[in-house]
Tab-separated table of C-alpha atoms in Angstrom:
chain	number	residue	atom	x	y	z
A	1	MET	CA	-0.066	-0.127	-0.620
A	2	ASP	CA	1.417	3.093	-0.673
A	3	VAL	CA	0.772	6.765	0.564
A	4	ARG	CA	-2.264	7.161	-1.192
A	5	THR	CA	-4.397	4.877	-0.761
A	6	ALA	CA	-2.953	4.760	2.835
A	7	LEU	CA	-4.209	8.198	3.102
A	8	GLY	CA	-7.463	7.040	1.268
A	9	LEU	CA	-7.907	4.957	3.371
A	10	PHE	CA	-7.618	6.504	6.351
A	11	THR	CA	-9.929	9.573	5.370
A	12	ALA	CA	-12.746	7.324	4.079
A	13	LEU	CA	-12.858	4.994	7.380
A	14	LEU	CA	-12.812	8.871	9.363
A	15	PHE	CA	-15.144	10.138	7.653
A	16	GLY	CA	-17.317	6.416	7.937
A	17	LEU	CA	-16.747	6.747	11.391
A	18	MET	CA	-18.241	10.179	11.953
A	19	LEU	CA	-21.585	8.652	9.717
A	20	PHE	CA	-22.733	6.783	12.662
A	21	GLN	CA	-22.647	9.870	14.689
A	22	ALA	CA	-24.142	12.085	12.401
A	23	ARG	CA	-26.192	11.463	9.074
A	24	ARG	CA	-24.432	15.513	8.045
A	25	PHE	CA	-21.858	13.302	6.526
A	26	VAL	CA	-23.222	11.637	4.155
A	27	GLU	CA	-22.381	13.766	1.980
A	28	TYR	CA	-18.725	13.572	2.094
A	29	PHE	CA	-18.487	9.253	3.297
A	30	PRO	CA	-19.169	8.446	0.031
A	31	PRO	CA	-16.634	10.516	-2.662
A	32	PHE	CA	-13.520	9.599	-0.436
A	33	ALA	CA	-14.107	5.759	0.121
A	34	LEU	CA	-14.435	6.146	-4.103
A	35	ILE	CA	-10.885	7.717	-4.279
A	36	PHE	CA	-9.772	4.824	-1.899
A	37	ALA	CA	-11.420	2.498	-4.106
A	38	ALA	CA	-9.705	3.919	-7.023
A	39	PHE	CA	-6.279	4.169	-5.509
A	40	ALA	CA	-6.349	0.367	-4.488
A	41	TRP	CA	-7.606	-0.596	-7.175
A	42	ALA	CA	-5.046	1.298	-9.589
A	43	PRO	CA	-2.914	-2.144	-9.302
A	44	LEU	CA	-5.434	-4.820	-10.617
A	45	ILE	CA	-6.965	-3.099	-13.425
A	46	PHE	CA	-3.680	-0.807	-14.823
A	47	ASP	CA	-0.047	-1.873	-15.703
A	48	SER	CA	1.664	1.097	-15.409
A	49	SER	CA	4.783	-1.220	-17.153
A	50	THR	CA	3.431	-1.205	-20.507
A	51	ASN	CA	-0.145	1.709	-19.889
A	52	THR	CA	-2.231	-1.253	-20.770
A	53	LEU	CA	-6.356	-2.111	-18.454
A	54	GLY	CA	-5.463	-6.161	-16.928
A	55	LEU	CA	-3.610	-8.381	-14.947
A	56	ASN	CA	-2.396	-10.106	-17.809
A	57	SER	CA	-1.416	-6.736	-19.738
A	58	GLN	CA	1.069	-8.575	-22.187
A	59	PRO	CA	0.349	-11.716	-24.170
A	60	ASP	CA	1.698	-15.032	-25.164
A	61	SER	CA	1.587	-13.935	-29.232
A	62	LYS	CA	0.880	-11.261	-31.081
A	63	GLN	CA	-2.116	-14.118	-32.447
A	64	GLN	CA	-2.932	-14.124	-28.895
A	65	ALA	CA	-3.171	-10.477	-28.389
A	66	SER	CA	-4.794	-10.290	-31.721
A	67	SER	CA	-7.554	-12.401	-31.201
A	68	PRO	CA	-10.527	-11.706	-28.758
A	69	LEU	CA	-9.632	-15.009	-26.511
A	70	GLY	CA	-6.441	-13.018	-25.923
A	71	TYR	CA	-8.233	-9.538	-25.961
A	72	ILE	CA	-10.435	-10.743	-22.868
A	73	ARG	CA	-7.270	-12.461	-21.160
A	74	ALA	CA	-5.461	-8.963	-22.174
A	75	ASN	CA	-7.993	-6.626	-20.149
A	76	PHE	CA	-9.671	-9.360	-17.946
A	77	ALA	CA	-9.904	-7.696	-15.261
A	78	GLY	CA	-10.730	-3.935	-16.642
A	79	ILE	CA	-13.937	-5.907	-18.756
A	80	ILE	CA	-15.353	-6.866	-15.414
A	81	LEU	CA	-15.085	-3.352	-13.016
A	82	LEU	CA	-16.278	-1.979	-16.849
A	83	ILE	CA	-19.681	-4.976	-15.870
A	84	ALA	CA	-19.995	-4.139	-12.351
A	85	VAL	CA	-20.704	-1.110	-13.043
A	86	LEU	CA	-23.234	-1.514	-15.803
A	87	ALA	CA	-25.159	-3.459	-14.069
A	88	GLY	CA	-25.097	-1.142	-11.093
A	89	MET	CA	-26.698	1.806	-13.686
A	90	ILE	CA	-29.067	-0.794	-14.588
A	91	LYS	CA	-29.893	-1.610	-11.226
A	92	SER	CA	-30.530	1.183	-9.976
A	93	LEU	CA	-31.580	3.013	-12.277
A	94	PRO	CA	-35.211	3.053	-11.767
A	95	ALA	CA	-35.045	3.711	-7.987
A	96	VAL	CA	-33.191	7.221	-8.899
A	97	ARG	CA	-36.241	8.358	-11.408
A	98	ALA	CA	-37.933	6.604	-8.524
A	99	SER	CA	-36.606	9.255	-5.990
A	100	ILE	CA	-36.037	12.033	-8.774
A	101	ALA	CA	-40.306	11.689	-8.995
A	102	LYS	CA	-40.883	11.006	-5.723
A	103	SER	CA	-38.498	14.474	-4.912
A	104	LYS	CA	-40.060	17.947	-3.357
A	105	SER	CA	-40.988	20.544	-5.945
A	106	ALA	CA	-38.381	23.872	-6.247
A	107	GLY	CA	-40.914	26.042	-5.232
A	108	LEU	CA	-41.512	24.226	-2.172
A	109	TYR	CA	-42.109	26.856	0.237
A	110	ALA	CA	-41.504	29.816	-2.135
A	111	ASP	CA	-45.211	31.551	-1.284
A	112	ALA	CA	-44.933	30.830	3.172
A	113	SER	CA	-41.530	32.483	2.766
A	114	LYS	CA	-42.622	35.320	0.822
A	115	TRP	CA	-45.598	35.815	3.060
A	116	LEU	CA	-43.410	35.599	5.877
A	117	ALA	CA	-40.842	38.330	4.526
A	118	GLN	CA	-43.782	40.575	3.792
A	119	ASN	CA	-45.348	40.097	7.105
A	120	THR	CA	-42.473	39.538	9.810
A	121	PRO	CA	-40.409	42.295	11.371
A	122	GLU	CA	-36.886	41.751	10.225
A	123	GLY	CA	-35.091	39.024	12.138
A	124	ALA	CA	-37.837	38.284	12.828
A	125	ARG	CA	-37.278	33.895	14.321
A	126	VAL	CA	-39.276	31.219	12.941
A	127	PHE	CA	-39.912	28.393	15.103
A	128	GLN	CA	-39.445	25.138	12.487
A	129	THR	CA	-41.064	21.662	12.724
A	130	ASP	CA	-38.719	20.079	10.209
A	131	TRP	CA	-34.415	21.590	10.872
A	132	ASP	CA	-34.819	19.917	6.961
A	133	ASP	CA	-36.831	22.830	5.524
A	134	PHE	CA	-34.485	25.910	6.503
A	135	PRO	CA	-32.688	25.776	2.627
A	136	ARG	CA	-35.493	25.994	0.751
A	137	LEU	CA	-37.362	28.971	3.439
A	138	PHE	CA	-33.596	30.593	3.435
A	139	PHE	CA	-32.972	30.146	0.012
A	140	TYR	CA	-36.486	32.259	-0.567
A	141	ASN	CA	-36.751	34.434	2.522
A	142	THR	CA	-33.817	36.167	4.299
A	143	HIS	CA	-35.340	38.523	5.630
A	144	ASN	CA	-35.722	36.625	8.915
A	145	THR	CA	-33.887	34.139	11.058
A	146	TYR	CA	-34.867	30.729	12.060
A	147	LEU	CA	-34.435	28.432	14.505
A	148	ILE	CA	-32.401	25.774	13.308
A	149	GLY	CA	-30.410	24.226	10.277
A	150	LEU	CA	-27.951	22.075	8.393
A	151	ASP	CA	-28.151	20.326	11.102
A	152	PRO	CA	-30.149	19.088	14.484
A	153	THR	CA	-27.095	17.825	16.088
A	154	TYR	CA	-25.749	22.045	16.259
A	155	MET	CA	-28.585	22.529	18.591
A	156	GLN	CA	-27.845	19.039	21.015
A	157	LEU	CA	-25.191	19.941	21.057
A	158	TYR	CA	-25.739	23.536	21.849
A	159	ASP	CA	-28.410	23.282	24.509
A	160	ALA	CA	-29.407	19.433	24.960
A	161	LYS	CA	-32.829	20.565	27.220
A	162	MET	CA	-33.519	22.901	24.362
A	163	TYR	CA	-33.114	20.311	22.213
A	164	ASP	CA	-35.610	17.720	23.560
A	165	THR	CA	-38.148	20.673	23.913
A	166	TRP	CA	-37.585	21.221	20.210
A	167	VAL	CA	-38.815	17.230	19.473
A	168	GLU	CA	-41.297	17.367	21.825
A	169	ILE	CA	-42.633	20.436	20.515
A	170	THR	CA	-42.657	19.529	16.640
A	171	ARG	CA	-44.236	15.774	17.638
A	172	GLY	CA	-47.440	17.083	19.057
A	173	ASP	CA	-46.468	16.275	22.751
A	174	MET	CA	-46.912	19.313	24.265
A	175	GLU	CA	-49.716	20.790	24.614
A	176	ASN	CA	-50.253	24.718	24.554
A	177	PRO	CA	-47.121	24.908	23.169
A	178	SER	CA	-46.905	29.148	22.494
A	179	GLN	CA	-46.205	30.325	26.154
A	180	THR	CA	-42.452	27.712	24.925
A	181	ILE	CA	-42.092	28.668	21.963
A	182	LEU	CA	-42.610	31.931	23.145
A	183	ASN	CA	-40.026	32.740	25.581
A	184	MET	CA	-37.126	29.582	25.248
A	185	PHE	CA	-36.876	30.094	21.194
A	186	ASP	CA	-37.355	33.905	21.489
A	187	ALA	CA	-39.875	32.801	17.957
A	188	ARG	CA	-43.708	34.383	17.770
A	189	TYR	CA	-43.692	32.710	13.941
A	190	ILE	CA	-44.120	28.735	13.732
A	191	HIS	CA	-43.709	27.868	9.796
A	192	THR	CA	-44.997	23.604	9.603
A	193	ASP	CA	-45.512	21.236	6.523
A	194	LEU	CA	-49.089	19.458	7.103
A	195	ASN	CA	-47.370	15.873	7.331
A	196	HIS	CA	-46.774	16.941	10.979
A	197	GLY	CA	-50.541	16.570	12.193
A	198	ASP	CA	-49.754	15.622	15.972
A	199	PHE	CA	-47.979	19.496	16.000
A	200	LEU	CA	-50.931	21.010	14.354
A	201	ASP	CA	-53.816	19.674	15.809
A	202	GLN	CA	-51.850	20.592	19.215
A	203	ALA	CA	-51.678	24.284	17.710
A	204	GLU	CA	-55.036	24.138	16.423
A	205	ASN	CA	-56.444	24.135	20.499
A	206	ASP	CA	-53.504	26.374	21.265
A	207	PRO	CA	-55.162	29.625	21.700
A	208	GLY	CA	-51.729	31.385	22.544
A	209	LEU	CA	-51.193	30.376	18.503
A	210	ARG	CA	-53.291	32.254	15.682
A	211	GLU	CA	-52.831	30.158	11.881
A	212	VAL	CA	-52.120	33.333	9.262
A	213	TYR	CA	-51.547	31.909	6.418
A	214	ARG	CA	-52.444	28.567	4.923
A	215	ASP	CA	-51.467	26.904	1.425
A	216	THR	CA	-51.132	23.414	-0.410
A	217	ASP	CA	-47.892	22.717	1.353
A	218	SER	CA	-47.608	24.770	4.513
A	219	VAL	CA	-49.091	26.428	7.139
A	220	ILE	CA	-47.852	29.583	9.549
A	221	PHE	CA	-49.111	30.123	13.228
A	222	GLU	CA	-48.231	33.307	15.269
A	223	VAL	CA	-48.354	33.771	18.836
A	224	ILE	CA	-50.337	36.326	19.920
A	225	SER	CA	-50.717	35.699	24.425
A	226	SER	CA	-49.492	33.703	27.156
A	227	ASN	CA	-51.150	30.874	29.054
A	228	ASN	CA	-50.059	31.393	31.862
């Protein structure tokens, strides 16, 4: 194992370990694993002495090299790799198409973000029921600030109690959450998608919350009073 292969292995293992700690690192592990695989497999696929592919890059004779069987023998490893790649592509394409078809539209939360920008004070904090809504909200609206983004682990490390309370609220496990949202999170506006049914039930029964916006994708509530 040369230095670059060893470095690739170490980096892939490092990001693999980090991936088990936080799924955010799923974006980093695959490319470094691929880099390590390329370095590790290169000696098996490429013969640097002859600049050709294959484990047996030097045929026994010119006639063997010119024959189909000789060519296959000379480039056996490369052919196997090509077959494996093509098989993987054929198997994964249907899943990729299905995933793309089910993906969220590019305009998701655009209207809700516009409403927030036009109807809330500049810098007003928005309480989100889903941390991964942040990129779309921020893309369409930098007028507001947001409770959580990029990775919920940051909030958990910042304040574990606050994080647990956020989870409790978003799952609909807390009755009348308006007071907690206002005092603990310093937020007067709540954005949620329509999939958080339990939270929506709690919000609709909370006298301290008022629904101020709704469309086919999301709902916005405003904290209007304290529940002492």
